[in-house]
Coordinates of C-alpha atoms and ligand atoms in Angstrom, one line a residue:
M740 CA 13.5 30.4 -26.5
N741 CA 10.2 27.7 -25.8
A742 CA 9.7 24.6 -27.1
L743 CA 6.4 24.6 -30.2
M744 CA 5.0 22.0 -28.3
M745 CA 1.1 21.9 -27.2
Q746 CA -0.3 22.9 -24.0
F747 CA -2.0 19.4 -23.1
P748 CA -3.1 19.3 -19.5
L749 CA -2.3 15.7 -17.4
T750 CA -5.7 14.7 -16.4
L751 CA -7.6 11.8 -15.4
P752 CA -10.3 11.9 -18.3
H753 CA -7.9 10.8 -20.9
V754 CA -7.2 7.8 -19.2
L755 CA -11.0 7.4 -18.9
E756 CA -11.2 7.8 -22.9
R757 CA -8.4 5.9 -24.0
M758 CA -10.0 2.8 -21.3
G759 CA -13.3 2.8 -23.1
Q760 CA -12.1 3.7 -26.7
F761 CA -9.4 1.5 -27.2
F762 CA -9.8 -1.7 -24.3
G763 CA -13.5 -1.6 -24.3
R764 CA -14.0 -5.2 -24.6
I765 CA -11.0 -6.0 -21.6
E766 CA -12.4 -7.9 -18.3
V767 CA -12.6 -6.5 -15.1
V768 CA -13.8 -9.1 -12.6
S769 CA -14.8 -8.7 -9.1
R770 CA -14.8 -11.1 -6.3
R771 CA -18.6 -10.5 -4.3
P772 CA -19.0 -10.3 -0.4
D773 CA -21.0 -13.7 -1.2
K774 CA -17.5 -15.1 -3.0
S775 CA -19.6 -15.2 -6.4
L776 CA -17.7 -13.5 -9.2
H777 CA -19.0 -10.5 -11.0
R778 CA -17.7 -9.4 -14.3
T779 CA -17.7 -6.3 -16.3
T780 CA -15.6 -4.5 -19.0
Y781 CA -14.0 -1.0 -19.3
G782 CA -16.5 -0.5 -22.1
E783 CA -19.2 -0.5 -19.6
I784 CA -17.5 0.9 -16.6
H785 CA -16.8 3.5 -19.2
G786 CA -20.3 4.2 -19.5
R787 CA -21.4 3.9 -15.9
V788 CA -18.6 6.6 -14.6
L789 CA -20.0 8.8 -16.9
K790 CA -23.4 8.2 -15.6
L791 CA -22.3 8.4 -11.9
A792 CA -20.8 11.5 -12.7
N793 CA -24.2 12.7 -13.6
A794 CA -25.6 11.5 -10.9
L795 CA -23.1 12.9 -8.4
Q796 CA -23.7 16.3 -10.1
R797 CA -27.4 15.9 -9.7
L798 CA -27.0 15.4 -5.6
G799 CA -25.1 18.7 -5.8
V800 CA -21.5 17.6 -5.8
K801 CA -19.2 20.2 -7.1
P802 CA -15.8 20.7 -8.1
G803 CA -13.3 20.9 -5.3
D804 CA -16.1 19.0 -3.2
R805 CA -14.9 15.9 -1.6
V806 CA -16.5 12.7 -2.2
A807 CA -16.1 10.1 0.5
T808 CA -15.4 6.4 -0.4
L809 CA -15.6 3.0 2.4
G810 CA -15.1 0.1 -0.1
W811 CA -13.4 -2.8 -0.9
N812 CA -12.0 -3.6 -4.4
H813 CA -14.2 -4.4 -6.7
S814 CA -15.3 -2.5 -10.4
R815 CA -18.1 0.0 -8.8
H816 CA -15.1 1.5 -6.9
L817 CA -13.1 1.7 -9.8
E818 CA -16.0 3.8 -11.7
A819 CA -16.1 6.5 -8.7
Y820 CA -12.3 6.6 -8.6
F821 CA -12.9 8.2 -12.6
A822 CA -16.0 9.7 -11.9
I823 CA -15.2 12.0 -8.8
P824 CA -12.4 13.6 -10.4
L825 CA -13.7 13.9 -13.9
M826 CA -16.5 16.1 -12.0
G827 CA -13.6 18.2 -10.8
A828 CA -14.4 16.4 -7.4
V829 CA -12.1 14.8 -4.7
L830 CA -11.9 11.3 -4.4
H831 CA -11.2 10.6 -0.7
T832 CA -11.2 6.9 0.1
L833 CA -11.4 5.8 3.4
N834 CA -9.7 2.7 5.3
P835 CA -12.8 0.6 7.3
R836 CA -10.2 -0.8 9.4
L837 CA -9.5 2.8 11.2
S838 CA -11.5 3.3 14.3
P839 CA -14.8 5.1 13.9
A840 CA -13.0 7.9 16.2
D841 CA -10.3 8.1 13.2
L842 CA -13.1 7.5 11.0
S843 CA -15.3 10.3 12.1
Y844 CA -12.3 12.6 12.5
I845 CA -11.0 12.1 8.5
M846 CA -14.4 12.9 7.2
N847 CA -14.7 15.8 9.5
H848 CA -11.5 16.8 8.5
A849 CA -12.1 16.3 5.0
D850 CA -15.4 17.5 5.1
D851 CA -16.8 14.9 2.6
T852 CA -20.4 16.1 1.0
V853 CA -21.0 12.6 -0.1
L854 CA -20.0 9.1 0.6
L855 CA -20.3 5.7 -1.1
V856 CA -20.2 3.0 1.1
D857 CA -20.3 -1.5 0.6
D858 CA -23.4 -2.7 1.8
V859 CA -21.5 -4.8 4.0
L860 CA -19.5 -2.6 5.4
V861 CA -22.3 -0.5 6.5
P862 CA -22.3 -1.6 9.9
V863 CA -19.0 -0.1 9.8
Y864 CA -20.2 3.6 9.2
E865 CA -23.0 2.9 11.7
R866 CA -20.3 3.3 14.5
F867 CA -19.4 6.5 13.7
R868 CA -22.5 8.0 11.9
A869 CA -23.7 10.1 14.7
N870 CA -20.3 11.9 14.6
V871 CA -20.4 12.9 10.5
H872 CA -22.7 15.0 7.9
P873 CA -22.3 13.6 4.1
R874 CA -25.3 15.3 2.4
N875 CA -26.1 11.7 0.9
V876 CA -24.9 8.2 1.6
I877 CA -24.6 6.3 -1.2
V878 CA -24.7 2.3 -0.7
W879 CA -22.7 -0.3 -3.2
G880 CA -25.6 -3.1 -2.3
N881 CA -25.7 -6.4 -3.6
G882 CA -29.0 -7.2 -4.3
M883 CA -30.8 -6.3 -0.9
R884 CA -32.3 -2.5 -0.6
P885 CA -30.3 -0.5 1.6
A886 CA -31.5 1.3 4.7
E887 CA -34.3 3.9 5.3
G888 CA -32.1 7.2 4.6
L889 CA -29.4 5.2 2.5
L890 CA -29.3 5.4 -1.6
D891 CA -29.1 2.2 -3.9
Y892 CA -26.0 3.0 -6.2
E893 CA -27.7 1.1 -9.2
D894 CA -31.2 2.8 -8.4
L895 CA -28.9 6.4 -8.8
I896 CA -27.2 5.7 -11.7
A897 CA -30.2 4.2 -13.8
P898 CA -31.5 7.1 -14.8
E899 CA -28.6 9.0 -15.9
L900 CA -27.3 9.7 -19.5
N901 CA -23.9 8.1 -20.2
A902 CA -22.5 11.5 -21.7
F903 CA -20.7 13.9 -19.6
T904 CA -18.8 17.4 -20.1
P905 CA -16.4 17.9 -17.7
P906 CA -15.7 20.9 -16.4
P907 CA -12.4 22.7 -17.4
L908 CA -9.9 20.8 -15.3
D909 CA -6.2 22.2 -14.3
E910 CA -3.5 19.5 -14.1
N911 CA -2.8 20.4 -10.6
Q912 CA -6.0 20.4 -9.6
A913 CA -6.7 17.9 -6.5
A914 CA -8.0 14.5 -7.8
G915 CA -7.8 12.6 -4.9
L916 CA -7.3 12.3 -0.9
C917 CA -6.0 10.0 1.1
Y918 CA -5.1 10.2 4.9
T919 CA -2.0 8.3 6.4
S920 CA -3.0 5.5 8.8
G921 CA -1.1 7.9 11.8
T922 CA 0.5 5.1 13.7
T923 CA 1.6 8.4 15.6
G924 CA -0.6 11.5 16.1
K925 CA -3.6 12.4 14.1
P926 CA -4.2 11.0 10.7
K927 CA -2.7 13.3 8.3
G928 CA -4.2 14.1 4.6
V929 CA -2.2 13.8 1.6
L930 CA -4.2 15.4 -1.8
Y931 CA -2.9 13.9 -5.1
S932 CA -3.1 15.8 -8.4
H933 CA -4.3 14.8 -12.0
R934 CA -0.7 15.4 -12.9
S935 CA 0.5 13.5 -10.3
I936 CA -1.6 10.5 -10.8
I937 CA -0.4 10.7 -14.4
L938 CA 2.9 10.7 -13.8
H939 CA 2.5 8.1 -11.3
S940 CA 0.9 5.8 -13.4
L941 CA 3.7 6.6 -16.5
V942 CA 6.8 5.6 -14.2
S943 CA 4.9 2.7 -12.4
A944 CA 4.1 0.9 -15.6
L945 CA 7.8 0.9 -17.0
P946 CA 9.4 -2.1 -16.8
D947 CA 11.9 -0.9 -14.7
A948 CA 9.3 -0.2 -11.8
L949 CA 6.4 -2.8 -11.5
G950 CA 6.2 -3.2 -15.3
L951 CA 2.7 -3.4 -16.0
K952 CA 1.6 -4.3 -19.8
Q953 CA -1.7 -4.4 -21.7
T954 CA -1.2 -8.0 -22.0
D955 CA -1.3 -8.6 -18.3
T956 CA -4.0 -9.6 -15.9
M957 CA -3.4 -7.4 -12.9
M958 CA -4.9 -8.0 -9.0
P959 CA -4.2 -5.6 -6.8
V960 CA -4.8 -7.6 -2.9
V961 CA -3.6 -3.9 -1.9
P962 CA -6.9 -2.2 -0.6
M963 CA -8.1 0.4 -3.0
F964 CA -8.2 2.7 0.4
H965 CA -4.3 2.5 0.8
V966 CA -3.2 4.4 -1.5
N967 CA -5.2 4.1 -4.1
A968 CA -4.2 0.5 -4.2
W969 CA -0.8 2.1 -4.9
G970 CA -2.3 3.6 -7.7
L971 CA -2.2 0.4 -9.8
P972 CA -6.3 0.4 -10.6
V973 CA -5.3 3.9 -12.7
T974 CA -2.1 2.1 -14.4
A975 CA -3.7 -0.9 -15.6
A976 CA -6.7 1.3 -17.0
M977 CA -4.4 3.5 -18.3
M978 CA -2.3 0.6 -20.2
G979 CA -5.8 -1.4 -20.8
T980 CA -5.1 -4.2 -18.6
K981 CA -7.4 -6.5 -17.5
Q982 CA -7.9 -6.3 -13.7
V983 CA -9.0 -9.0 -11.1
F984 CA -10.5 -7.0 -7.8
P985 CA -10.8 -9.4 -4.5
G986 CA -13.5 -7.9 -2.8
P987 CA -13.5 -8.4 1.0
H988 CA -12.3 -11.5 0.5
L989 CA -8.3 -11.4 1.3
D990 CA -7.4 -14.5 2.8
A991 CA -5.0 -16.9 1.2
V992 CA -7.2 -19.6 -0.2
S993 CA -9.3 -16.9 -1.9
L994 CA -6.9 -15.2 -3.5
L995 CA -4.9 -18.3 -4.5
E996 CA -8.5 -19.5 -6.0
L997 CA -8.5 -15.6 -8.2
I998 CA -4.6 -16.5 -9.3
D999 CA -5.7 -19.7 -10.4
G1000 CA -9.0 -19.0 -11.8
E1001 CA -8.4 -15.8 -13.7
K1002 CA -5.3 -16.0 -14.8
V1003 CA -3.1 -13.2 -12.7
T1004 CA 0.3 -12.5 -13.9
I1005 CA 0.8 -9.9 -11.6
T1006 CA -0.5 -8.7 -8.2
A1007 CA 0.7 -6.2 -5.1
G1008 CA -0.2 -6.1 -1.4
V1009 CA 1.7 -5.9 2.3
P1010 CA 4.1 -8.6 3.2
T1011 CA 1.4 -10.3 5.8
I1012 CA -0.5 -11.1 2.7
W1013 CA 2.4 -12.9 1.2
I1014 CA 3.3 -15.0 4.4
S1015 CA -0.2 -16.3 4.7
I1016 CA 0.2 -17.3 0.8
L1017 CA 3.3 -19.0 1.1
E1018 CA 2.1 -20.9 4.5
A1019 CA -1.0 -22.4 1.9
L1020 CA 1.2 -23.1 -0.8
D1021 CA 3.9 -24.9 1.3
K1022 CA 0.6 -27.0 2.8
E1023 CA -0.8 -27.8 -0.9
P1024 CA 1.7 -26.7 -3.4
A1025 CA -0.1 -28.4 -6.3
R1026 CA -3.7 -27.1 -5.3
F1027 CA -3.4 -24.4 -7.7
D1028 CA -2.3 -23.0 -10.8
H1029 CA -0.1 -20.3 -10.3
S1030 CA 2.4 -20.6 -13.4
R1031 CA 0.8 -17.3 -15.0
L1032 CA 1.9 -15.8 -12.1
H1033 CA 5.3 -13.1 -13.4
T1034 CA 5.4 -10.6 -10.6
M1035 CA 4.6 -10.3 -7.0
V1036 CA 5.0 -6.6 -5.7
V1037 CA 5.5 -6.5 -2.2
G1038 CA 6.0 -3.1 -0.3
G1039 CA 4.4 -1.1 3.1
S1040 CA 6.5 -3.0 5.3
A1041 CA 10.2 -4.6 4.6
A1042 CA 9.9 -8.3 2.6
P1043 CA 12.0 -10.7 4.6
Q1044 CA 14.8 -11.9 2.5
S1045 CA 13.7 -15.4 3.8
M1046 CA 10.7 -14.9 2.3
I1047 CA 11.6 -14.1 -1.6
E1048 CA 14.2 -17.1 -1.2
A1049 CA 11.2 -19.3 -0.4
Y1050 CA 9.0 -18.0 -3.0
E1051 CA 11.5 -18.3 -5.5
K1052 CA 13.1 -21.9 -4.7
R1053 CA 10.1 -23.7 -3.1
H1054 CA 7.4 -22.3 -5.8
G1055 CA 8.8 -20.2 -8.7
L1056 CA 7.4 -17.2 -7.6
R1057 CA 9.1 -14.0 -8.5
I1058 CA 8.7 -11.2 -5.4
L1059 CA 9.6 -7.9 -6.2
H1060 CA 10.1 -5.8 -3.5
A1061 CA 9.1 -1.5 -3.5
W1062 CA 9.0 1.0 -0.8
G1063 CA 6.6 3.7 -0.9
M1064 CA 4.3 6.0 1.6
T1065 CA 1.1 7.7 1.3
E1066 CA 3.0 11.2 1.2
M1067 CA 4.3 9.5 -2.5
S1068 CA 1.4 8.3 -4.7
P1069 CA 3.0 5.9 -3.1
I1070 CA 6.4 4.8 -5.2
G1071 CA 9.7 5.5 -4.1
T1072 CA 12.0 2.8 -4.6
V1073 CA 11.5 -0.9 -6.8
S1074 CA 14.6 -3.3 -6.4
R1075 CA 15.5 -5.1 -9.5
I1076 CA 19.2 -6.6 -10.2
K1077 CA 21.2 -3.9 -12.1
A1078 CA 23.2 -5.0 -15.7
G1079 CA 26.4 -5.9 -14.3
L1080 CA 25.4 -7.5 -11.1
E1081 CA 23.3 -10.2 -12.3
T1082 CA 26.9 -12.1 -12.2
L1083 CA 26.9 -11.8 -8.6
P1084 CA 26.9 -14.8 -6.3
E1085 CA 22.8 -16.2 -5.7
A1086 CA 23.2 -15.5 -2.0
E1087 CA 24.1 -11.5 -2.7
Q1088 CA 21.6 -11.0 -5.6
F1089 CA 19.0 -12.2 -2.7
R1090 CA 20.4 -9.6 -0.7
L1091 CA 20.2 -7.3 -3.3
R1092 CA 16.7 -8.1 -4.2
A1093 CA 15.6 -7.7 -0.2
T1094 CA 16.8 -4.2 -0.2
Q1095 CA 14.3 -1.6 -1.0
G1096 CA 16.2 -1.0 -4.0
L1097 CA 16.6 1.9 -6.6
P1098 CA 14.6 5.3 -6.9
V1099 CA 12.4 5.3 -10.3
P1100 CA 12.7 7.9 -12.4
L1101 CA 11.7 11.5 -11.0
V1102 CA 11.8 10.5 -7.7
E1103 CA 15.1 11.9 -6.3
V1104 CA 17.1 10.9 -3.3
R1105 CA 19.4 12.1 -0.4
V1106 CA 20.7 10.8 2.8
V1107 CA 21.1 13.2 5.7
G1108 CA 22.5 12.5 9.1
D1109 CA 23.4 14.4 12.6
N1110 CA 26.3 16.3 10.0
G1111 CA 24.6 16.3 7.0
P1112 CA 25.0 14.3 3.6
V1113 CA 26.1 10.8 4.3
P1114 CA 27.9 8.6 2.3
W1115 CA 26.8 6.1 0.1
D1116 CA 28.8 2.8 1.1
G1117 CA 26.3 0.8 2.4
R1118 CA 26.9 1.1 6.2
S1119 CA 26.4 5.1 7.0
M1120 CA 22.8 5.7 8.4
G1121 CA 20.5 8.9 8.1
E1122 CA 17.1 9.9 7.2
L1123 CA 15.9 9.6 3.6
H1124 CA 14.6 12.3 2.2
V1125 CA 12.6 12.6 -1.5
R1126 CA 11.5 14.9 -4.0
G1127 CA 9.8 14.6 -7.2
P1128 CA 6.5 15.2 -8.9
W1129 CA 4.2 12.7 -7.0
I1130 CA 5.2 13.6 -3.5
A1131 CA 3.3 16.2 -1.6
S1132 CA 5.0 19.4 -0.3
S1133 CA 2.4 19.8 2.1
Y1134 CA -0.5 17.9 4.2
F1135 CA -4.0 18.8 3.5
Q1136 CA -4.8 21.9 6.1
N1137 CA -2.4 20.7 8.4
P1138 CA 0.0 23.5 9.8
V1139 CA 1.5 21.8 12.4
E1140 CA 3.2 18.6 10.9
A1141 CA 5.3 21.4 8.5
D1142 CA 8.7 20.2 9.9
K1143 CA 7.9 16.9 7.5
F1144 CA 8.9 19.1 4.7
T1145 CA 12.1 20.7 4.5
K1146 CA 12.5 24.4 3.6
D1147 CA 14.4 23.5 0.2
G1148 CA 11.8 21.2 -1.0
W1149 CA 12.5 17.9 0.1
L1150 CA 10.0 15.5 2.3
R1151 CA 11.7 13.9 5.2
T1152 CA 10.4 10.3 5.0
G1153 CA 11.1 9.3 8.6
D1154 CA 13.2 6.2 7.5
V1155 CA 16.8 5.6 8.2
V1156 CA 18.8 3.7 5.6
T1157 CA 21.7 2.8 4.3
M1158 CA 22.6 3.3 0.6
D1159 CA 25.4 1.8 -1.3
G1160 CA 27.7 2.7 -4.1
E1161 CA 25.2 1.7 -6.7
G1162 CA 22.8 3.2 -5.2
Y1163 CA 20.1 0.6 -3.5
V1164 CA 18.3 2.2 -0.5
R1165 CA 18.0 -0.3 2.8
I1166 CA 15.9 0.8 5.5
T1167 CA 17.0 -0.2 8.6
D1168 CA 14.2 1.2 10.8
R1169 CA 11.5 3.8 10.9
S1170 CA 13.0 6.3 12.8
K1171 CA 10.2 5.9 15.9
D1172 CA 10.7 2.0 15.5
L1173 CA 15.0 2.5 16.0
I1174 CA 16.6 0.9 18.8
K1175 CA 19.8 2.7 20.9
S1176 CA 21.4 0.6 22.8
G1177 CA 24.0 1.9 24.6
G1178 CA 24.2 4.6 22.6
E1179 CA 24.6 1.8 19.3
W1180 CA 21.5 2.0 17.3
I1181 CA 20.2 -1.9 16.5
S1182 CA 18.0 -2.3 13.3
S1183 CA 14.7 -4.2 14.3
V1184 CA 14.4 -4.5 10.5
D1185 CA 17.3 -6.8 10.5
L1186 CA 16.2 -8.8 13.6
E1187 CA 12.8 -9.5 12.0
N1188 CA 14.1 -10.3 8.6
A1189 CA 16.9 -12.7 10.4
L1190 CA 14.1 -14.5 12.4
M1191 CA 11.6 -14.9 9.7
G1192 CA 14.1 -17.1 8.1
H1193 CA 14.0 -19.7 11.2
P1194 CA 11.6 -22.7 9.8
A1195 CA 9.3 -22.5 12.6
V1196 CA 9.0 -18.7 12.5
K1197 CA 5.8 -17.5 10.6
E1198 CA 6.0 -13.6 11.6
A1199 CA 8.2 -11.5 13.9
A1200 CA 8.4 -8.0 15.6
V1201 CA 11.5 -6.9 17.0
I1202 CA 10.2 -3.5 19.5
A1203 CA 12.5 -1.4 22.3
L1204 CA 12.0 -1.6 25.6
P1205 CA 13.2 0.6 28.2
H1206 CA 16.8 -0.8 30.2
E1207 CA 18.3 1.0 33.1
K1208 CA 21.8 0.4 31.8
W1209 CA 21.7 0.3 28.2
A1210 CA 18.7 3.2 27.8
E1211 CA 17.3 0.5 25.5
R1212 CA 17.0 -3.2 24.6
P1213 CA 15.4 -5.2 22.0
V1214 CA 12.9 -7.6 22.7
A1215 CA 11.5 -10.2 19.9
C1216 CA 7.7 -10.9 19.8
V1217 CA 7.0 -14.0 17.9
V1218 CA 4.6 -15.9 16.2
L1219 CA 4.9 -19.9 15.0
K1220 CA 3.8 -21.5 12.8
D1221 CA 1.2 -23.8 12.9
G1222 CA 2.2 -27.1 14.7
R1223 CA 5.6 -25.6 14.7
T1224 CA 7.9 -25.6 17.8
A1225 CA 10.9 -23.6 19.1
T1226 CA 12.2 -22.6 22.4
E1227 CA 13.5 -19.3 23.3
Q1228 CA 17.5 -20.5 23.5
E1229 CA 16.9 -21.9 19.7
L1230 CA 16.2 -18.9 18.3
R1231 CA 18.9 -17.1 20.2
D1232 CA 21.2 -20.0 18.5
F1233 CA 19.5 -19.1 15.5
L1234 CA 20.7 -15.3 15.5
T1235 CA 23.5 -15.8 17.4
P1236 CA 26.2 -16.0 14.2
L1237 CA 24.5 -13.0 12.2
F1238 CA 24.7 -10.4 14.5
A1239 CA 27.0 -8.9 17.0
A1240 CA 26.5 -10.2 20.8
F1241 CA 25.0 -6.5 22.0
Q1242 CA 22.0 -6.6 18.7
L1243 CA 21.0 -10.4 20.1
P1244 CA 16.9 -9.7 21.8
D1245 CA 17.1 -9.7 25.4
A1246 CA 13.8 -11.2 25.5
F1247 CA 12.0 -13.5 23.1
V1248 CA 8.0 -13.2 24.2
F1249 CA 5.5 -16.0 21.9
L1250 CA 2.3 -14.9 21.0
D1251 CA -0.6 -15.8 18.9
V1252 CA -1.1 -13.1 17.1
L1253 CA 0.6 -9.8 16.4
P1254 CA -1.4 -6.6 16.4
R1255 CA -1.3 -5.0 13.0
T1256 CA -2.3 -1.1 11.9
A1257 CA -5.0 -0.7 9.5
T1258 CA -3.1 -1.2 6.7
G1259 CA -1.7 -4.6 7.8
K1260 CA 1.6 -3.9 9.1
F1261 CA 2.9 -4.9 12.9
L1262 CA 1.5 -2.5 15.6
K1263 CA 4.7 -1.9 17.2
S1264 CA 3.3 1.0 19.4
A1265 CA 0.4 -1.7 20.7
L1266 CA 3.9 -4.3 21.0
R1267 CA 5.2 -1.7 23.4
E1268 CA 2.5 -1.1 25.7
Q1269 CA 1.5 -5.2 25.9
L1270 CA 4.9 -5.3 27.1
K1271 CA 5.8 -2.5 28.6
A1272 CA 5.6 -4.9 32.4
L1273 CA 8.3 -6.9 31.1
K1274 CA 11.5 -7.1 33.5
L1275 CA 14.5 -7.2 31.6
S1276 CA 17.7 -7.9 33.5
Ligands
ADP355 P1 1.5 4.3 7.7 O1 2.3 5.8 8.1 O2 0.2 4.3 8.1 O3 2.5 3.0 7.7 P2 2.5 4.1 4.6 O4 1.9 3.0 4.4 O5 2.2 5.6 4.2 O6 1.6 5.0 5.8 O7 3.8 4.2 5.1 C1 4.9 4.5 4.9 C2 6.3 4.1 5.6 O8 6.0 2.4 5.1 C3 7.5 4.2 4.6 O9 7.9 5.5 5.3 C4 8.3 3.0 5.4 O10 8.3 2.7 6.9 C5 7.2 1.8 5.4 N1 7.6 1.0 4.4 C6 7.0 1.1 3.2 N2 7.3 0.2 2.2 C7 8.3 -0.6 2.8 C8 9.2 -1.6 2.3 N3 9.3 -2.0 1.0 N4 9.8 -1.9 3.4 C9 10.4 -1.0 4.7 N5 9.2 -0.4 4.9 C10 8.7 0.0 4.2

């Protein structure tokens, strides 16, 4: 027997209307390229979204068309987040840090009909412009007229009506498209549906997930082109939460100024951002007021336990470690201490908080080894498989990568994990970064986390290099903090009590910077290439 519930589609216009109806005076603050602040409200954004939808329709954008953005985090980008899905089209966020070759490949693969681009990113567009064919290019300007052939965003929307009747929308139709940065192979596209975005937002906001309330002030440092800033701008709009967008200024001092000036309560980004903010706070602990900040969400790569502890013990700031993927919209797990475990010794609690944590509601997990499911004992390793309503079931127009998805409906994450009896997932490596030495696995993540606990080490990445006898051996690439020194022997001595002898790196290489992916993670493939001539004895 069926229940007597309404057919109520889970679509983004609901969030847009809610934002305009109930939270019209809530502020959205954006940092402009010249560092000045732009202030608007959800009420104003609501009206401008409707104008943008009309303008795009006038330009010929039809339901199903892909509309690309190449922009930093700001309120006009948020307008695109709503206007494009409102008209049944698909918001496709492009990552400006990718190479021109990748950007043109992605735009052509997605067949983007229109491109919205920041004025400060027009030079990036120029580098691949000759190879792509959007019908229109619209510039998010800051006072300057766009070059010949490009449209000005404000001119475009000014004459439009701020009323728009959306076409009928199916909750399962595509609303967003994001490509994984493709550290291996060609970038792969993931289509998000209206439904998946709504459900992802609801669960992200839960107190035991990221915990976002109306009374918060949320600053996404994670870019709007990196898995839609982890869904946070839409989640915040749904909750009616004030948003603070850092624009192109992602250095530690600029971010701390915003946290202080706008009284940010919750923020999110990849570990490399928090490593540099920690260094800035350590240098000048009293310069910024961060007393309202209650949560710093860290994900995208493993948050080192030493960083979690340093923030808490030295600055009273709380890191919330989360794990996810582009294929998962992205949220998968969040690490919070469960009831009954808060009595564990402090060191054990920090260890748990540095794991990737528990799956959030509606995400199911299994851990699969060579011979099927592995026990949840905190030691046995296997690949993490996931399924749920905001997890992709295939890539966009890409049959080649079909083996990422199992026949029985799971996504193979490529992450090698252990899971303990309480359900805490711990990533030991991405499968492509695992180090296999003499038949034994060595976790690069464990070595990196330990090294980043050394007082002189700012960043560390551990890679596998080929070895005649052992097949592979670990090599540590280390960046020291400004003004600090450490020798290879000191680092080896520091690790010795923490690891078995065979797990210790064969060599320590000191570098000025670590190469990064377009989303700010350490780029291990480049390090392997850079160090391939290194001879290990
Ligand atoms: P890319 O493949 O470009 O890195 P994603 O941003 O989608 O794209 O990366 C997802 C991967 O990032 C995960 O499969 C995992 O390997 C890694 N990752 C994400 N969050 C964490 C985390 N908290 N700890 C460790 N690894 C993480």
